[in-house]
Amino acid sequence: LDAATSRGVAGVKVELKQTGTTVYRTTTDELGNFVVEDLKGGAYTVYYSLPGDFALPYPQPLHKPFQLTAGGPPVKLDARMIQAARITGHVVDGKGDDVPNAPLELIGSRSGFRGNADSNGEFHQDLFPDAFLLSAAPPLPLKPPKPEPRGDQVLNWTRTYYRRTAARETASKIVLRPGQAIEIELKLLPVPAHAIRGVLLMPDGTPVPHAAITLMKNSVGLPRFATESK
């Protein structure tokens, strides 16, 4: 059934599995009904899928494993599916130019996405309807922004949350409803940059040339900066 309309969903693939292996397959009719007959006795788990059009309201499998007894009464199963939502976006810099391959993070309470924008700074994703926090980080390397007019403060790009804030606490949530498709633009935010200089040494004091150095925030998340020692 469609969770929003309670109407049957046609063309849903139904798979019955035992120990992770599919042993029976069928497809729902125009009213969303399906029947699998002549099953052998044993424990089964059922999975439903309709790629590209619907998402399940709960992680699969929707039903707990159930036991069938040969010659016993039939088992009746009901499942409700909900239309997926789609977000399409574009990551740009301060001038509105594309930011290719920008690392993305979309966080919801039941689903999410981590990946990268394409070579044009664009992305799209089908998701379970939910409220999401969207952020993009500057890819490495990305040319730093120019200083503000009449200023000498060095700037650099930072992870930016929708709508253009560097703080997750002040980010705006993107609410996606069943079947909804939205388009957004996420513009990276420039912030004052600071320098960190150091020397990498072996325990005996010998310098370590060409070592990969990555700066992380609180030791978690995506790299904020990467270079190598001289």
GROMACS .gro file of C-alpha atoms in nm:
model
  230
    1LEU     CA    1   0.000   0.000   0.000
    2ASP     CA    2   0.095   0.363  -0.057
    3ALA     CA    3   0.130   0.501   0.298
    4ALA     CA    4  -0.015   0.837   0.193
    5THR     CA    5  -0.320   0.717  -0.004
    6SER     CA    6  -0.368   0.357   0.121
    7ARG     CA    7  -0.396   0.249  -0.243
    8GLY     CA    8  -0.223  -0.063  -0.371
    9VAL     CA    9   0.117  -0.019  -0.532
   10ALA     CA   10   0.166  -0.218  -0.854
   11GLY     CA   11   0.497  -0.360  -0.971
   12VAL     CA   12   0.661  -0.398  -0.630
   13LYS     CA   13   0.922  -0.674  -0.628
   14VAL     CA   14   0.867  -0.918  -0.342
   15GLU     CA   15   1.147  -1.149  -0.235
   16LEU     CA   16   1.133  -1.424   0.024
   17LYS     CA   17   1.473  -1.511   0.165
   18GLN     CA   18   1.620  -1.781   0.384
   19THR     CA   19   1.961  -1.721   0.545
   20GLY     CA   20   2.017  -1.428   0.309
   21THR     CA   21   1.941  -1.621  -0.012
   22THR     CA   22   1.636  -1.541  -0.225
   23VAL     CA   23   1.428  -1.855  -0.266
   24TYR     CA   24   1.102  -1.711  -0.406
   25ARG     CA   25   1.024  -1.401  -0.611
   26THR     CA   26   0.702  -1.239  -0.726
   27THR     CA   27   0.558  -0.897  -0.817
   28THR     CA   28   0.248  -0.716  -0.693
   29ASP     CA   29  -0.049  -0.680  -0.928
   30GLU     CA   30  -0.231  -0.355  -1.016
   31LEU     CA   31  -0.396  -0.353  -0.671
   32GLY     CA   32  -0.073  -0.420  -0.483
   33ASN     CA   33  -0.161  -0.782  -0.404
   34PHE     CA   34   0.076  -1.077  -0.424
   35VAL     CA   35   0.051  -1.448  -0.355
   36VAL     CA   36   0.325  -1.706  -0.318
   37GLU     CA   37   0.201  -2.061  -0.307
   38ASP     CA   38   0.345  -2.406  -0.243
   39LEU     CA   39   0.610  -2.277  -0.003
   40LYS     CA   40   0.818  -2.525   0.187
   41GLY     CA   41   0.805  -2.511   0.563
   42GLY     CA   42   1.072  -2.300   0.734
   43ALA     CA   43   1.171  -1.950   0.845
   44TYR     CA   44   1.144  -1.669   0.587
   45THR     CA   45   1.219  -1.298   0.564
   46VAL     CA   46   1.036  -1.080   0.310
   47TYR     CA   47   1.180  -0.780   0.124
   48TYR     CA   48   0.999  -0.525  -0.095
   49SER     CA   49   1.150  -0.290  -0.354
   50LEU     CA   50   1.040  -0.049  -0.626
   51PRO     CA   51   1.363   0.135  -0.719
   52GLY     CA   52   1.341   0.502  -0.808
   53ASP     CA   53   0.978   0.553  -0.707
   54PHE     CA   54   0.929   0.451  -0.346
   55ALA     CA   55   1.125   0.413  -0.026
   56LEU     CA   56   1.029   0.194   0.266
   57PRO     CA   57   0.917   0.369   0.585
   58TYR     CA   58   1.137   0.140   0.793
   59PRO     CA   59   1.476  -0.024   0.727
   60GLN     CA   60   1.445  -0.349   0.539
   61PRO     CA   61   1.338  -0.610   0.615
   62LEU     CA   62   1.000  -0.460   0.700
   63HIS     CA   63   0.878  -0.777   0.870
   64LYS     CA   64   1.054  -0.992   1.123
   65PRO     CA   65   1.140  -1.344   1.008
   66PHE     CA   66   0.830  -1.564   1.017
   67GLN     CA   67   0.781  -1.939   1.035
   68LEU     CA   68   0.578  -2.139   0.784
   69THR     CA   69   0.450  -2.483   0.859
   70ALA     CA   70   0.382  -2.717   0.565
   71GLY     CA   71   0.005  -2.762   0.535
   72GLY     CA   72  -0.054  -2.491   0.797
   73PRO     CA   73  -0.264  -2.173   0.767
   74PRO     CA   74  -0.155  -1.903   0.518
   75VAL     CA   75   0.047  -1.605   0.639
   76LYS     CA   76  -0.089  -1.259   0.551
   77LEU     CA   77   0.157  -0.971   0.520
   78ASP     CA   78   0.083  -0.600   0.480
   79ALA     CA   79   0.344  -0.333   0.403
   80ARG     CA   80   0.320   0.041   0.349
   81MET     CA   81   0.554   0.228   0.119
   82ILE     CA   82   0.608   0.600   0.091
   83GLN     CA   83   0.710   0.809  -0.209
   84ALA     CA   84   1.073   0.915  -0.207
   85ALA     CA   85   1.172   1.282  -0.221
   86ARG     CA   86   1.448   1.427  -0.439
   87ILE     CA   87   1.694   1.708  -0.371
   88THR     CA   88   1.891   1.867  -0.655
   89GLY     CA   89   2.164   2.116  -0.573
   90HIS     CA   90   2.453   2.324  -0.697
   91VAL     CA   91   2.764   2.418  -0.495
   92VAL     CA   92   2.921   2.752  -0.593
   93ASP     CA   93   3.185   2.990  -0.462
   94GLY     CA   94   3.139   3.354  -0.363
   95LYS     CA   95   3.122   3.463  -0.728
   96GLY     CA   96   2.868   3.198  -0.818
   97ASP     CA   97   3.120   2.981  -1.005
   98ASP     CA   98   3.096   2.601  -0.993
   99VAL     CA   99   3.281   2.416  -0.716
  100PRO     CA  100   3.362   2.076  -0.870
  101ASN     CA  101   3.379   1.766  -0.649
  102ALA     CA  102   3.277   1.946  -0.330
  103PRO     CA  103   3.235   1.696  -0.041
  104LEU     CA  104   2.870   1.688   0.066
  105GLU     CA  105   2.690   1.576   0.379
  106LEU     CA  106   2.312   1.545   0.408
  107ILE     CA  107   2.195   1.437   0.753
  108GLY     CA  108   1.841   1.334   0.848
  109SER     CA  109   1.692   1.139   1.137
  110ARG     CA  110   1.624   0.826   0.927
  111SER     CA  111   1.844   0.860   0.621
  112GLY     CA  112   2.123   1.068   0.476
  113PHE     CA  113   2.394   1.093   0.217
  114ARG     CA  114   2.769   1.148   0.203
  115GLY     CA  115   2.939   1.194  -0.130
  116ASN     CA  116   3.068   1.455  -0.371
  117ALA     CA  117   2.924   1.699  -0.619
  118ASP     CA  118   3.004   1.624  -0.982
  119SER     CA  119   3.250   1.808  -1.207
  120ASN     CA  120   2.999   2.094  -1.242
  121GLY     CA  121   2.937   2.127  -0.869
  122GLU     CA  122   2.594   1.968  -0.906
  123PHE     CA  123   2.430   1.680  -0.720
  124HIS     CA  124   2.097   1.503  -0.682
  125GLN     CA  125   1.977   1.242  -0.438
  126ASP     CA  126   1.656   1.047  -0.372
  127LEU     CA  127   1.579   1.025  -0.002
  128PHE     CA  128   1.323   0.913   0.252
  129PRO     CA  129   1.104   1.217   0.335
  130ASP     CA  130   1.254   1.388   0.638
  131ALA     CA  131   1.415   1.711   0.763
  132PHE     CA  132   1.781   1.738   0.664
  133LEU     CA  133   2.090   1.943   0.736
  134LEU     CA  134   2.293   2.002   0.420
  135SER     CA  135   2.658   2.109   0.416
  136ALA     CA  136   2.940   2.129   0.163
  137ALA     CA  137   3.314   2.147   0.228
  138PRO     CA  138   3.575   2.304   0.001
  139PRO     CA  139   3.745   2.038  -0.211
  140LEU     CA  140   4.122   2.004  -0.206
  141PRO     CA  141   4.269   2.201  -0.366
  142LEU     CA  142   4.037   2.502  -0.408
  143LYS     CA  143   4.182   2.844  -0.476
  144PRO     CA  144   4.126   3.071  -0.170
  145PRO     CA  145   3.899   3.373  -0.211
  146LYS     CA  146   4.053   3.715  -0.263
  147PRO     CA  147   4.080   3.947   0.042
  148GLU     CA  148   3.798   4.191   0.100
  149PRO     CA  149   3.843   4.534  -0.061
  150ARG     CA  150   4.064   4.765   0.152
  151GLY     CA  151   4.154   4.474   0.374
  152ASP     CA  152   4.458   4.252   0.410
  153GLN     CA  153   4.294   3.966   0.601
  154VAL     CA  154   4.373   3.631   0.437
  155LEU     CA  155   4.057   3.432   0.367
  156ASN     CA  156   3.981   3.068   0.302
  157TRP     CA  157   3.670   2.858   0.242
  158THR     CA  158   3.503   2.663   0.522
  159ARG     CA  159   3.242   2.389   0.551
  160THR     CA  160   2.918   2.572   0.482
  161TYR     CA  161   2.570   2.474   0.596
  162TYR     CA  162   2.247   2.567   0.425
  163ARG     CA  163   2.164   2.863   0.437
  164ARG     CA  164   2.522   2.992   0.426
  165THR     CA  165   2.645   2.955   0.782
  166ALA     CA  166   2.957   2.790   0.922
  167ALA     CA  167   2.779   2.680   1.241
  168ARG     CA  168   2.566   2.367   1.241
  169GLU     CA  169   2.357   2.514   1.524
  170THR     CA  170   2.237   2.802   1.303
  171ALA     CA  171   2.180   2.596   0.987
  172SER     CA  172   1.836   2.587   0.825
  173LYS     CA  173   1.676   2.246   0.789
  174ILE     CA  174   1.554   2.133   0.449
  175VAL     CA  175   1.214   1.964   0.486
  176LEU     CA  176   1.138   1.706   0.215
  177ARG     CA  177   0.783   1.573   0.186
  178PRO     CA  178   0.672   1.254   0.006
  179GLY     CA  179   0.710   1.291  -0.369
  180GLN     CA  180   0.857   1.641  -0.339
  181ALA     CA  181   1.149   1.757  -0.555
  182ILE     CA  182   1.341   2.073  -0.464
  183GLU     CA  183   1.637   2.260  -0.609
  184ILE     CA  184   1.880   2.462  -0.399
  185GLU     CA  185   2.206   2.652  -0.435
  186LEU     CA  186   2.471   2.626  -0.164
  187LYS     CA  187   2.730   2.904  -0.170
  188LEU     CA  188   3.055   2.841   0.016
  189LEU     CA  189   3.137   3.086   0.292
  190PRO     CA  190   3.477   3.261   0.317
  191VAL     CA  191   3.625   3.300   0.668
  192PRO     CA  192   3.947   3.451   0.808
  193ALA     CA  193   4.237   3.211   0.759
  194HIS     CA  194   4.522   3.140   0.998
  195ALA     CA  195   4.861   2.976   0.950
  196ILE     CA  196   5.006   2.673   1.123
  197ARG     CA  197   5.377   2.608   1.083
  198GLY     CA  198   5.577   2.322   1.226
  199VAL     CA  199   5.853   2.071   1.180
  200LEU     CA  200   5.796   1.696   1.162
  201LEU     CA  201   6.078   1.499   1.326
  202MET     CA  202   6.167   1.138   1.390
  203PRO     CA  203   6.222   1.037   1.755
  204ASP     CA  204   6.596   1.094   1.704
  205GLY     CA  205   6.536   1.449   1.577
  206THR     CA  206   6.583   1.371   1.207
  207PRO     CA  207   6.351   1.574   0.980
  208VAL     CA  208   6.086   1.374   0.790
  209PRO     CA  209   6.053   1.502   0.432
  210HIS     CA  210   5.749   1.448   0.204
  211ALA     CA  211   5.525   1.309   0.480
  212ALA     CA  212   5.150   1.348   0.424
  213ILE     CA  213   5.001   1.587   0.680
  214THR     CA  214   4.625   1.624   0.728
  215LEU     CA  215   4.453   1.869   0.961
  216MET     CA  216   4.127   1.743   1.111
  217LYS     CA  217   3.871   1.915   1.329
  218ASN     CA  218   3.840   1.741   1.667
  219SER     CA  219   4.000   1.434   1.505
  220VAL     CA  220   3.678   1.352   1.320
  221GLY     CA  221   3.502   1.445   1.000
  222LEU     CA  222   3.643   1.537   0.664
  223PRO     CA  223   4.000   1.670   0.627
  224ARG     CA  224   4.017   2.048   0.656
  225PHE     CA  225   4.360   2.077   0.499
  226ALA     CA  226   4.623   1.850   0.348
  227THR     CA  227   4.985   1.907   0.251
  228GLU     CA  228   5.322   1.735   0.280
  229SER     CA  229   5.635   1.814   0.477
  230LYS     CA  230   5.934   1.965   0.294
   0.00000   0.00000   0.00000
